[in-house]
mmCIF file of C-alpha atoms in Angstrom:
data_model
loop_
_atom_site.group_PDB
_atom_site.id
_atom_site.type_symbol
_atom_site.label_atom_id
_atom_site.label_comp_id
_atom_site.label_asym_id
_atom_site.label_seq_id
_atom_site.Cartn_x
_atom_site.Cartn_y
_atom_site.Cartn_z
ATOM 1 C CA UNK Y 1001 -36.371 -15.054 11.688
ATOM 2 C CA UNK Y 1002 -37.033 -11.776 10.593
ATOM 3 C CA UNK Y 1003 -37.699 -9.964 7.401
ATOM 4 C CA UNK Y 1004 -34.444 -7.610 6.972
ATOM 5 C CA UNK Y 1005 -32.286 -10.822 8.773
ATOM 6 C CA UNK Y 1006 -32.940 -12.868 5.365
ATOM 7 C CA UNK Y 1007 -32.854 -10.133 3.378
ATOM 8 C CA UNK Y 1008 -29.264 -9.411 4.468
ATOM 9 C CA UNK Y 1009 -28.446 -13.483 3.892
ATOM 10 C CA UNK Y 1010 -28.308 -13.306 0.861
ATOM 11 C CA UNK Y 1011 -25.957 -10.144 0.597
ATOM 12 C CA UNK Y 1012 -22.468 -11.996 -0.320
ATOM 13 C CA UNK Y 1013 -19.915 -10.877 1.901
ATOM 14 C CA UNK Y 1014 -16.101 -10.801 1.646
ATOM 15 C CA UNK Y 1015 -14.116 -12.902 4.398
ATOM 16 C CA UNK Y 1016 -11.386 -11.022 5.938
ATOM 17 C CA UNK Y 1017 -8.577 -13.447 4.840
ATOM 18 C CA UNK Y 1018 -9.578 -12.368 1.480
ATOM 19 C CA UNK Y 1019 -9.315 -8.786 2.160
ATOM 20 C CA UNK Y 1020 -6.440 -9.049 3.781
ATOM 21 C CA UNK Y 1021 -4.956 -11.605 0.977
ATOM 22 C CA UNK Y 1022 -5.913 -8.742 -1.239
ATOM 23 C CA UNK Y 1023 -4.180 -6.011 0.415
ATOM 24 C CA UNK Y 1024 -0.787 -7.969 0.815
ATOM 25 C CA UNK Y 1025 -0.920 -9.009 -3.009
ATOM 26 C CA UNK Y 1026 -1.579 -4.772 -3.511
ATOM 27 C CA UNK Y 1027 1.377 -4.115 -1.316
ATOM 28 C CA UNK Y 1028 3.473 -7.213 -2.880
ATOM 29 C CA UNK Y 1029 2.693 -5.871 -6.477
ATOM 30 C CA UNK Y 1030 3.809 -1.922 -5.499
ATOM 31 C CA UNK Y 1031 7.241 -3.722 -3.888
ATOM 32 C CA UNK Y 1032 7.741 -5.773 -7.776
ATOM 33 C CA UNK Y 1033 6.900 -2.547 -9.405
ATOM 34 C CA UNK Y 1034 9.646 -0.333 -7.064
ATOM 35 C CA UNK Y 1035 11.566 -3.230 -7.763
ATOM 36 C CA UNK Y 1036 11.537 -3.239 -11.490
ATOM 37 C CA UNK Y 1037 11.549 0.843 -11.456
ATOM 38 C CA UNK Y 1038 14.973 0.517 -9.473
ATOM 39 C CA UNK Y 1039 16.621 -2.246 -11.115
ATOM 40 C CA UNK Y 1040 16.089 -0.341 -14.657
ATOM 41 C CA UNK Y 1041 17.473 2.766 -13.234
ATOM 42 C CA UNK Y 1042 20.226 1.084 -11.808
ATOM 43 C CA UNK Y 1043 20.897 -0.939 -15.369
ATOM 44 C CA UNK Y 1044 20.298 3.171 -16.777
ATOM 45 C CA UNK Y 1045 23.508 4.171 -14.515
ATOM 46 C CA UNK Y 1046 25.733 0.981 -15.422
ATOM 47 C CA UNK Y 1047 25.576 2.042 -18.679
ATOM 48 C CA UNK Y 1048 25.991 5.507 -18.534
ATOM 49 C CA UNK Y 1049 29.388 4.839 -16.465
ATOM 50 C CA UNK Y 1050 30.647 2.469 -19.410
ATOM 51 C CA UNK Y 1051 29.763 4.746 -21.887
ATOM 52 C CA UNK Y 1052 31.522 7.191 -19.837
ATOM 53 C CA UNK Y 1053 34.636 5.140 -19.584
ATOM 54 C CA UNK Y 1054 34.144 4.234 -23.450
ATOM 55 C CA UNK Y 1055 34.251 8.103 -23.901
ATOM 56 C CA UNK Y 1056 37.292 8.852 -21.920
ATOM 57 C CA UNK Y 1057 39.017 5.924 -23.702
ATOM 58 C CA UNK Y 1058 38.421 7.265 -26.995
ATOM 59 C CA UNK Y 1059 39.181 10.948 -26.554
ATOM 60 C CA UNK Y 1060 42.789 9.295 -25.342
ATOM 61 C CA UNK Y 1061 42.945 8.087 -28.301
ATOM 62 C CA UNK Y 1062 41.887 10.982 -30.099
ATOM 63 C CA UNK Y 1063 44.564 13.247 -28.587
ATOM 64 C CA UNK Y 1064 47.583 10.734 -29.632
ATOM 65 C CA UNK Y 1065 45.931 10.196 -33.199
ATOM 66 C CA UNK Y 1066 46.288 14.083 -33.219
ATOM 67 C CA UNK Y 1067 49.214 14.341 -31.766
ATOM 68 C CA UNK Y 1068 51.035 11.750 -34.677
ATOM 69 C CA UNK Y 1069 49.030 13.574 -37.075
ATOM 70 C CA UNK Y 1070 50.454 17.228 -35.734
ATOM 71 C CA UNK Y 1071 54.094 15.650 -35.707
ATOM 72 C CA UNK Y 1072 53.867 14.432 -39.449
ATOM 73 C CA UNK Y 1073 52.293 17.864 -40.746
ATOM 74 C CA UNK Y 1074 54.619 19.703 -38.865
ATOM 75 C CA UNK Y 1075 57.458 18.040 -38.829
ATOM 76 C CA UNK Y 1076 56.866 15.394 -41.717
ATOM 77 C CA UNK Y 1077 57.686 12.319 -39.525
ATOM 78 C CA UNK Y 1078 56.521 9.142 -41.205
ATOM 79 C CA UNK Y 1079 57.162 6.768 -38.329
ATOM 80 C CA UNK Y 1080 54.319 8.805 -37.051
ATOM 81 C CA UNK Y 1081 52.007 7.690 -40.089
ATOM 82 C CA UNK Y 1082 52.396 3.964 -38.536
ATOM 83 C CA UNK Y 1083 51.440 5.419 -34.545
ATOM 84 C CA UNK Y 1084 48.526 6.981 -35.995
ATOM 85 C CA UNK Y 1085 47.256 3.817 -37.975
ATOM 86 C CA UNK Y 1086 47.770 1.660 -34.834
ATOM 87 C CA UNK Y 1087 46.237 4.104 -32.586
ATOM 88 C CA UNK Y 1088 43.147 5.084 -35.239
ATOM 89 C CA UNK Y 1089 42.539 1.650 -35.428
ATOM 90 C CA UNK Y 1090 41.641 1.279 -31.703
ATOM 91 C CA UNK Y 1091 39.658 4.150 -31.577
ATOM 92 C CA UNK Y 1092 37.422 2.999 -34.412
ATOM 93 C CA UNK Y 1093 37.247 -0.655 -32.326
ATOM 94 C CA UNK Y 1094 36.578 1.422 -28.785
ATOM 95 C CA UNK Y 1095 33.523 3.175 -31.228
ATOM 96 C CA UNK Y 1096 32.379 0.353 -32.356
ATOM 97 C CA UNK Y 1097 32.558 -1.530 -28.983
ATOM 98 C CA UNK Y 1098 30.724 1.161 -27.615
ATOM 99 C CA UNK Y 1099 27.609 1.335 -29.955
ATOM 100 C CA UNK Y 1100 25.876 -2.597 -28.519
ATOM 101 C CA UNK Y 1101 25.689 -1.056 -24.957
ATOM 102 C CA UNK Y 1102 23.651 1.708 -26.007
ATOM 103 C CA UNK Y 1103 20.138 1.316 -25.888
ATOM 104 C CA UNK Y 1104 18.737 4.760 -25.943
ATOM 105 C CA UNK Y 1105 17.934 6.248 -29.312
ATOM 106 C CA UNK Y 1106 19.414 9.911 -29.107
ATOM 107 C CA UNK Y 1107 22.800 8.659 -27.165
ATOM 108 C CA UNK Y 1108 22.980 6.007 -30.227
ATOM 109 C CA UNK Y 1109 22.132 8.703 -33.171
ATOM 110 C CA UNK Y 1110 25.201 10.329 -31.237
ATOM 111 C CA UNK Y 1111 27.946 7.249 -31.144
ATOM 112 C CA UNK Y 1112 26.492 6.394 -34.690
ATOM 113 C CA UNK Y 1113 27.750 9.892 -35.708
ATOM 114 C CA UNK Y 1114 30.887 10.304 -34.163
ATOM 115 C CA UNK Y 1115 31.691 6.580 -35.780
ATOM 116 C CA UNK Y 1116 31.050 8.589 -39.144
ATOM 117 C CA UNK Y 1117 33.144 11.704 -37.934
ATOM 118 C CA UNK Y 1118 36.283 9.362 -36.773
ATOM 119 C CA UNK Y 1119 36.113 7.309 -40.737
ATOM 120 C CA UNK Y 1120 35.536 10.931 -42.176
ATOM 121 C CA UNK Y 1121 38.734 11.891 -39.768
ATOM 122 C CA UNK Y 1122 40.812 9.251 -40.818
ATOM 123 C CA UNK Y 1123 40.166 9.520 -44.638
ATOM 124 C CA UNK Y 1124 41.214 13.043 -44.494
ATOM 125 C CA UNK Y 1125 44.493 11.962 -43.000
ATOM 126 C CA UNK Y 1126 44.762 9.424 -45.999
ATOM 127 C CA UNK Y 1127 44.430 11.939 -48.215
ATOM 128 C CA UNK Y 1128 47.284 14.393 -47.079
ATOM 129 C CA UNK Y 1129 49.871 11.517 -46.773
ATOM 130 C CA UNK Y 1130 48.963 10.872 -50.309
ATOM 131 C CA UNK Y 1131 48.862 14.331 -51.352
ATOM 132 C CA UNK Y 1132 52.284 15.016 -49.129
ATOM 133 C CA UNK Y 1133 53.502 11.870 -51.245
ATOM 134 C CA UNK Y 1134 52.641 13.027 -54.579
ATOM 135 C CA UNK Y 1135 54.211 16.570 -53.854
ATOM 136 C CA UNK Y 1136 51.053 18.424 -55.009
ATOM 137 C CA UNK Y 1137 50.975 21.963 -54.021
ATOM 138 C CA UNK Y 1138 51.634 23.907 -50.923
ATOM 139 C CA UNK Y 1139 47.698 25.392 -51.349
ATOM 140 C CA UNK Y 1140 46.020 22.153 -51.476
ATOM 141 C CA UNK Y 1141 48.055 20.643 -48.555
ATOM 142 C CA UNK Y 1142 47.053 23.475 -46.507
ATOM 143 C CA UNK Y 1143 43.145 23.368 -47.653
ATOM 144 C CA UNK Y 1144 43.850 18.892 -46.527
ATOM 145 C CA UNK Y 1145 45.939 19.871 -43.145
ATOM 146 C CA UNK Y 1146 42.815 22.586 -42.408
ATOM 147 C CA UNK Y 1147 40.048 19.897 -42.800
ATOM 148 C CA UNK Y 1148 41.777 17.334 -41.466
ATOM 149 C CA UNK Y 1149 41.890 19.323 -38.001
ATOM 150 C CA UNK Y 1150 38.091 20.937 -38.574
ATOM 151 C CA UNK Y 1151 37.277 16.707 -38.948
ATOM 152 C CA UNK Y 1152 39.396 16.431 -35.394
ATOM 153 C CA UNK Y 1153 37.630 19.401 -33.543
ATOM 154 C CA UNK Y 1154 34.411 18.162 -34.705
ATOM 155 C CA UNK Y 1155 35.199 14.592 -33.003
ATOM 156 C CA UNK Y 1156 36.526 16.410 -29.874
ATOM 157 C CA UNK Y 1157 33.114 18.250 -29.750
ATOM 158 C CA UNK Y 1158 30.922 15.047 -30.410
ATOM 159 C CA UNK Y 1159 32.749 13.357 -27.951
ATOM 160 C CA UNK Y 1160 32.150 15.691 -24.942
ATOM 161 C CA UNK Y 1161 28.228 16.081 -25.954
ATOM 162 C CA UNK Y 1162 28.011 12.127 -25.458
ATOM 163 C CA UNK Y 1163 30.116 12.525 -22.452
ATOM 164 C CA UNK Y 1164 27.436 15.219 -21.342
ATOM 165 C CA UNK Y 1165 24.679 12.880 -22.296
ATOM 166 C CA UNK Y 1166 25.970 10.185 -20.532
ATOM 167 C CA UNK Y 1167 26.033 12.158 -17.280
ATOM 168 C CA UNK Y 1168 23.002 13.640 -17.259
ATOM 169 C CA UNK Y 1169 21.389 10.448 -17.763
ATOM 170 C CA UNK Y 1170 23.302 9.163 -14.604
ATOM 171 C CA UNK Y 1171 22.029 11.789 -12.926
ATOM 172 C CA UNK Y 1172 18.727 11.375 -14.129
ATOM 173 C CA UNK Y 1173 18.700 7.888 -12.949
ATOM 174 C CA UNK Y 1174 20.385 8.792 -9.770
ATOM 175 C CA UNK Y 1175 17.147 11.341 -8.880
ATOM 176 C CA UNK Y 1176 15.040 9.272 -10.160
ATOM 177 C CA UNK Y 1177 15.822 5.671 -7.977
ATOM 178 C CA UNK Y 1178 15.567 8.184 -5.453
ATOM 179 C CA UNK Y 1179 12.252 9.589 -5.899
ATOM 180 C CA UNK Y 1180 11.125 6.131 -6.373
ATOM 181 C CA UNK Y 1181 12.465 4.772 -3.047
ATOM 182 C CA UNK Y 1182 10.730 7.953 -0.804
ATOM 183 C CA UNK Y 1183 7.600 7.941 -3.037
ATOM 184 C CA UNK Y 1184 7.472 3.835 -2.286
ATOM 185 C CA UNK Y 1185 8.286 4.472 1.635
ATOM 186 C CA UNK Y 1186 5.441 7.459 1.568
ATOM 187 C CA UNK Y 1187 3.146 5.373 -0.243
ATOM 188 C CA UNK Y 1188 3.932 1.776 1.563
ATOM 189 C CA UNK Y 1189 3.002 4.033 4.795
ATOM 190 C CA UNK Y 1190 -0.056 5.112 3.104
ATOM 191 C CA UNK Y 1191 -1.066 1.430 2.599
ATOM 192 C CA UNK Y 1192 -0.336 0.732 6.025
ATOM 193 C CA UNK Y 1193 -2.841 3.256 7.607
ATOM 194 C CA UNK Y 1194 -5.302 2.371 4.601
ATOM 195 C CA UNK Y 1195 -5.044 -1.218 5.570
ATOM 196 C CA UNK Y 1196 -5.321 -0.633 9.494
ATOM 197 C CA UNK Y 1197 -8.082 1.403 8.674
ATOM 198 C CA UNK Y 1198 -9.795 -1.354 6.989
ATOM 199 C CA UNK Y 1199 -9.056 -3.476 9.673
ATOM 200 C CA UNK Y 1200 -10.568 -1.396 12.169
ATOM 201 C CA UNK Y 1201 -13.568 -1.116 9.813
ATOM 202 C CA UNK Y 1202 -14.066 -4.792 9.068
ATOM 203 C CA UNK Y 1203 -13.243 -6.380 12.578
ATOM 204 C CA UNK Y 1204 -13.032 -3.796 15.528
ATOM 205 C CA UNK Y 1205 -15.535 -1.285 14.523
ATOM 206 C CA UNK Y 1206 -18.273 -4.237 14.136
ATOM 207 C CA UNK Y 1207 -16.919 -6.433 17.253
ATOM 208 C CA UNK Y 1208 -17.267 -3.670 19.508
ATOM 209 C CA UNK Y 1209 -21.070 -3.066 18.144
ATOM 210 C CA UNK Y 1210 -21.536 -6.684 19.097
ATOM 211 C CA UNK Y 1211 -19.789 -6.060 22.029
ATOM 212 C CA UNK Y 1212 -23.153 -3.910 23.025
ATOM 213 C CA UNK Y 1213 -25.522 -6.062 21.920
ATOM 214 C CA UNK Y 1214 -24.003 -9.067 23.651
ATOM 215 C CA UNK Y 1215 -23.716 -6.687 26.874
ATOM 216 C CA UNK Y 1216 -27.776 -5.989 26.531
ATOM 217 C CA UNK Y 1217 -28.765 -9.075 26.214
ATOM 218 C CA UNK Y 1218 -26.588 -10.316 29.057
ATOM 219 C CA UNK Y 1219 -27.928 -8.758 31.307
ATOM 220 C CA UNK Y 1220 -31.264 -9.589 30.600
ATOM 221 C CA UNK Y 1221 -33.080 -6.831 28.231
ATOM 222 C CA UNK Y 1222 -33.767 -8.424 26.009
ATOM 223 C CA UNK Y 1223 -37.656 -8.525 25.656
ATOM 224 C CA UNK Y 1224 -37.224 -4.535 24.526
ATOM 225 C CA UNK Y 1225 -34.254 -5.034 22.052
ATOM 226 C CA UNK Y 1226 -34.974 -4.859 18.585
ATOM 227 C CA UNK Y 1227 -33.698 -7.202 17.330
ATOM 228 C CA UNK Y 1228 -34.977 -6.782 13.510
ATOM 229 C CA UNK Y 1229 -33.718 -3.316 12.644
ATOM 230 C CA UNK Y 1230 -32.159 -1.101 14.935
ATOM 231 C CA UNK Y 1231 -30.280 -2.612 17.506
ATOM 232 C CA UNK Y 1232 -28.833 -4.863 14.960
ATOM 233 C CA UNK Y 1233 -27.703 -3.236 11.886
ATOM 234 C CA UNK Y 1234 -27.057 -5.995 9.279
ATOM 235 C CA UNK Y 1235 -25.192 -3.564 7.136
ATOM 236 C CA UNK Y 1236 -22.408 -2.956 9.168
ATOM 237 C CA UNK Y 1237 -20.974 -5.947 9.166
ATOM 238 C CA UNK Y 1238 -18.704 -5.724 5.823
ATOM 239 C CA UNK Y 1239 -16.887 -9.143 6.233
ATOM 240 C CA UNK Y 1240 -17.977 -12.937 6.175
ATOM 241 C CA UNK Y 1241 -17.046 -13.572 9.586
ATOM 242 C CA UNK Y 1242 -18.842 -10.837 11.582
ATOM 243 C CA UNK Y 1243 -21.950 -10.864 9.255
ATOM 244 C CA UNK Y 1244 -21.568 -14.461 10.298
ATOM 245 C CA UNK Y 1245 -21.279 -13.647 14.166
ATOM 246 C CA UNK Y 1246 -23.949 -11.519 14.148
ATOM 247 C CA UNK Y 1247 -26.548 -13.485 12.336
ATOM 248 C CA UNK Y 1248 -25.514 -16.325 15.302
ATOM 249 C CA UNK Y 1249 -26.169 -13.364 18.224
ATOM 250 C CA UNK Y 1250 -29.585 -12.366 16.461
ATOM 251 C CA UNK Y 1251 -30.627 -16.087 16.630
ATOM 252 C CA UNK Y 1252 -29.646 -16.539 20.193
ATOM 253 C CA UNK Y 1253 -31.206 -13.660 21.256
ATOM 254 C CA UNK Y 1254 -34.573 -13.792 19.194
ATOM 255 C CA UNK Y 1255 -34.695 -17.635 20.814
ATOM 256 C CA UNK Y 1256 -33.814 -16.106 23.825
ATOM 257 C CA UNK Y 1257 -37.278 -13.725 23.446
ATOM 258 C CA UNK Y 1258 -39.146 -16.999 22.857
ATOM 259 C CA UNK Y 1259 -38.172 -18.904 25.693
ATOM 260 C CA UNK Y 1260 -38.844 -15.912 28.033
ATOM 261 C CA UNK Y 1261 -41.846 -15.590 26.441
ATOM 262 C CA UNK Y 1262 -43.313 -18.827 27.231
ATOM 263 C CA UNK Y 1263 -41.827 -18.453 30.724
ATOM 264 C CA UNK Y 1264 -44.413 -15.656 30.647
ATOM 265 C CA UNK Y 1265 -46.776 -17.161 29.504
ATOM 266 C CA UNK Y 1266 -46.515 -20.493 32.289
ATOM 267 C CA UNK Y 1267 -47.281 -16.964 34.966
ATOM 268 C CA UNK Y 1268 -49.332 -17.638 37.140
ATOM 269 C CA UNK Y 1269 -51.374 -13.915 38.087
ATOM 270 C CA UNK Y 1270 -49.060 -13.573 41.437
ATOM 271 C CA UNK Y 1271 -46.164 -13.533 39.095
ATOM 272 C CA UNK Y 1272 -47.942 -11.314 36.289
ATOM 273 C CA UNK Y 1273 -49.033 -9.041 38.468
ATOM 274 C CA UNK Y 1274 -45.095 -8.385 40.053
ATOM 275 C CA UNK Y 1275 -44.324 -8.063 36.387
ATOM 276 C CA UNK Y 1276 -46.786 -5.527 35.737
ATOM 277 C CA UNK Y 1277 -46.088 -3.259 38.815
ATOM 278 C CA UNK Y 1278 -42.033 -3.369 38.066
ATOM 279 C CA UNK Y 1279 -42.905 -2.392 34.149
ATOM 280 C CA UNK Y 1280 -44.921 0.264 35.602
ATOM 281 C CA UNK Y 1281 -42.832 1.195 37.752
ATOM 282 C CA UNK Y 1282 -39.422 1.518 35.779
ATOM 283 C CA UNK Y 1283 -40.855 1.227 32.548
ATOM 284 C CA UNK Y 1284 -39.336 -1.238 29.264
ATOM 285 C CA UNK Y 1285 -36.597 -2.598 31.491
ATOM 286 C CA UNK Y 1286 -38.800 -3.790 33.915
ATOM 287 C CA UNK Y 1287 -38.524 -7.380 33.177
ATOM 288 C CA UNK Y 1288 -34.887 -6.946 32.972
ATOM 289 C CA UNK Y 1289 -34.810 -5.810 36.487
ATOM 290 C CA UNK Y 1290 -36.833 -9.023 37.118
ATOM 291 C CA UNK Y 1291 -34.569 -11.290 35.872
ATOM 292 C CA UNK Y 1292 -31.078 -9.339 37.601
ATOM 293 C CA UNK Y 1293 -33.038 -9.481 41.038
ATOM 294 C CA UNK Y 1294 -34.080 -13.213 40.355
ATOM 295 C CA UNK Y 1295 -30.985 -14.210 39.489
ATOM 296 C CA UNK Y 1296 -29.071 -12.420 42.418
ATOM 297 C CA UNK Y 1297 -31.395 -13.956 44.692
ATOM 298 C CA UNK Y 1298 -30.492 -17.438 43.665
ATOM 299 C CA UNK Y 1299 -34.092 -18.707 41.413
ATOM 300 C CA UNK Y 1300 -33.231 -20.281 38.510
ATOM 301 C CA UNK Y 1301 -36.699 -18.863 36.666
ATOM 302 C CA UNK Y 1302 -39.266 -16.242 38.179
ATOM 303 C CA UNK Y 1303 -41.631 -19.083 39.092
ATOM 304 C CA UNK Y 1304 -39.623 -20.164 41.630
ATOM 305 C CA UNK Y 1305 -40.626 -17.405 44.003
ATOM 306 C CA UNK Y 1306 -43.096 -17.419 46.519
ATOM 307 C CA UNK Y 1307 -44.767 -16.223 48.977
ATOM 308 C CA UNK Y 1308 -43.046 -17.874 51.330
ATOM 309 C CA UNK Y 1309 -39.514 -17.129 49.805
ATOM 310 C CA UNK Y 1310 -40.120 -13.683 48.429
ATOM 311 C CA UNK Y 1311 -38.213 -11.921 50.780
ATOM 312 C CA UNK Y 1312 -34.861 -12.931 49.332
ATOM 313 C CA UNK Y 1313 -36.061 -11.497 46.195
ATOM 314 C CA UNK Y 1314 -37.651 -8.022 47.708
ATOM 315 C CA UNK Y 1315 -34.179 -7.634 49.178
ATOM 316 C CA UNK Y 1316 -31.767 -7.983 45.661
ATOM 317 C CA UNK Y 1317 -35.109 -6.441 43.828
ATOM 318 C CA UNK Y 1318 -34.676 -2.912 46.160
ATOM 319 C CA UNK Y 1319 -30.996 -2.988 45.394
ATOM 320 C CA UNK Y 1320 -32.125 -2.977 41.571
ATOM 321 C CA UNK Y 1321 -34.678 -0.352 41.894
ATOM 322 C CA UNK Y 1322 -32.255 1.930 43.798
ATOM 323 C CA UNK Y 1323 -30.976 4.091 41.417
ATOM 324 C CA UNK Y 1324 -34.024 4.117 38.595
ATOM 325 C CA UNK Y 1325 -36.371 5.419 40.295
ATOM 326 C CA UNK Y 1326 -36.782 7.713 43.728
ATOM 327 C CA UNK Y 1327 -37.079 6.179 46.951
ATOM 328 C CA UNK Y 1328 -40.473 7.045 48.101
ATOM 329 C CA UNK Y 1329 -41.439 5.077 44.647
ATOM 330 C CA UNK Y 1330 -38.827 2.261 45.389
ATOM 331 C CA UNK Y 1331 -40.572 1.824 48.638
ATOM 332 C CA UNK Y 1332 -44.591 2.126 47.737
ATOM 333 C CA UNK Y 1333 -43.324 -0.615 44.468
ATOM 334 C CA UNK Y 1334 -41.817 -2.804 47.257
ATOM 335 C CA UNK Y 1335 -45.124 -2.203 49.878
ATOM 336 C CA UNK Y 1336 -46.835 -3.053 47.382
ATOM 337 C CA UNK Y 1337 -45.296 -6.732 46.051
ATOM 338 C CA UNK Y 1338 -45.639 -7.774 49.818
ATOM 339 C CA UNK Y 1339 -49.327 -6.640 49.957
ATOM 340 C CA UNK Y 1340 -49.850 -9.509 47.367
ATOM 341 C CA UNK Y 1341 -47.831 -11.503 49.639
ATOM 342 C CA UNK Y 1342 -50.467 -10.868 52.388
#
């Protein structure tokens, strides 16, 4: 075994299950993390839209709390002082119904101060019933009826900000599940060719080098393969399997070298001295010329042939010459094999 083969034993190498294990757990973990990414966003919109609906509710109620406070400063209606205590009263529960599904801190600061501006709202409107009540004077009813609707504008105002909150964080969440479902598809695709890539780097790339080897060595050069360094290539087998596979091939093959070389050595000089005028001839392939012309001429090992049965061989060995080299040399090679028949 050589040198560089042992060498490269020891490298650890990854099997391909795990790589591919790996890979699927990468692409199972980017699906959880879109997943999370649009579940949140979706939770984002579901509350925006209550909100929303909490915020049309309550600026409903604002207008008919204004509207019984207009017809008892205008008109000094006090069946209206009961519709606007019934109908304040569910606008401060809508408030404070609203305020739990809030989690984000500026929409919050926001409900937190409207809830403020409604109390503030309906104090005022205490105080000119009482005032009204105690017949204090025209001025200070005025200065009361004046801040009472400043404290009513001011609620109108807050409530269409959070309104305008609320939307643009629906449509923040709406552009942002969005650019998380094409950036997953773009990216999932990107996975895809990363992981076919690695597949073609891991198991096709090195199969089809072993493809070549295996096609050498089949048909029969295999006495000038290097089998060490160079026609081999321990490093580019990345996975367990085909570092695997090809430390198996290099065995078979270096074996393969040993038993053709004691074949060789069992020669008689007849047979060395074919050997020697086909090397010469064609040069390192020669003895894989040998062994394709032995084999299509039905010997099971070089030894076989004879002098008496050498003319089956002559015939497949011209058919393997024809081609490498030029006629005139095809024939002299041939003349020459029969000469050491004669």
């Amino acid at each position: 075994m050589s040198g560089g083969m042992q060498e490269g034993g020891n490298i650890q190498k990854t099997r391909i299950r795990t790589k591919l294990l790996i890979g699927m757990l990468g692409m199972v973990l980017l699906m959880m993390v879109v997943a999370g990414v649009i579940i949140r966003q979706q939770l984002v919109i579901e509350h925006s839209f209550s909100i929303l609906e909490h915020m049309n509710t309550i600026e409903r109620l604002l207008l008919e709390c204004r509207r019984q406070e207009k017809n008892f400063l205008l008109r000094h209606d006090r069946s209206s002082i009961e519709l606007f205590a019934s109908d304040f009263e569910a606008l401060q529960n809508n408030t404070m119904t609203a305020l739990p599904e809030v989690s984000d801190t500026g929409l919050r600061s926001k409900l937190d101060g409207l809830k403020g501006l409604i109390s503030q709202y309906g104090r005022t409107f205490d105080e000119v019933k009482s005032a009204w009540a105690s017949d204090v004077g025209m001025e200070e009813q005025h200065r009361l009826a004046g801040l009472t609707v400043s404290r009513a504008r001011e609620c109108h105002a807050l409530v269409a900000e959070i309104r305008e909150s609320a939307i643009s964080s629906f449509k923040m969440a709406g552009y942002s599940t969005h650019a998380v479902s094409l950036s997953s598809v773009l990216l999932g695709l990107l996975l895809s060719f990363l992981l076919a890539g690695m597949l073609t780097r891991h198991i096709v790339n090195p199969l089809e080098y072993l493809r070549e080897f295996a096609e050498k060595a089949r048909v029969g050069d295999i006495q000038d393969m290097d089998v060490q360094s160079s026609d081999l290539e321990m490093k580019r087998f990345n996975s367990r399997e085909t570092y695997d596979l090809a430390r198996s091939l290099q065995c078979l093959v270096t074996n393969m070298r040993l038993l053709v070389s004691t074949e060789r050595g069992l020669m008689d000089p007849y047979h060395m001295t074919i050997a020697v005028l086909l090397i010469r001839a064609v040069g390192s392939c020669g003895w894989a010329v040998i062994e394709r012309a032995r084999g299509a001429a039905g010997f099971r090992s070089f030894p076989e042939i004879t002098t008496s049965n050498i003319d089956r061989f002559l015939t497949c060995l011209t058919a393997e010459l024809t081609g490498l080299i030029p006629e005139d040399r095809v024939r002299l090679v041939i003349d020459a094999i029969r000469e050491l028949k004669d």
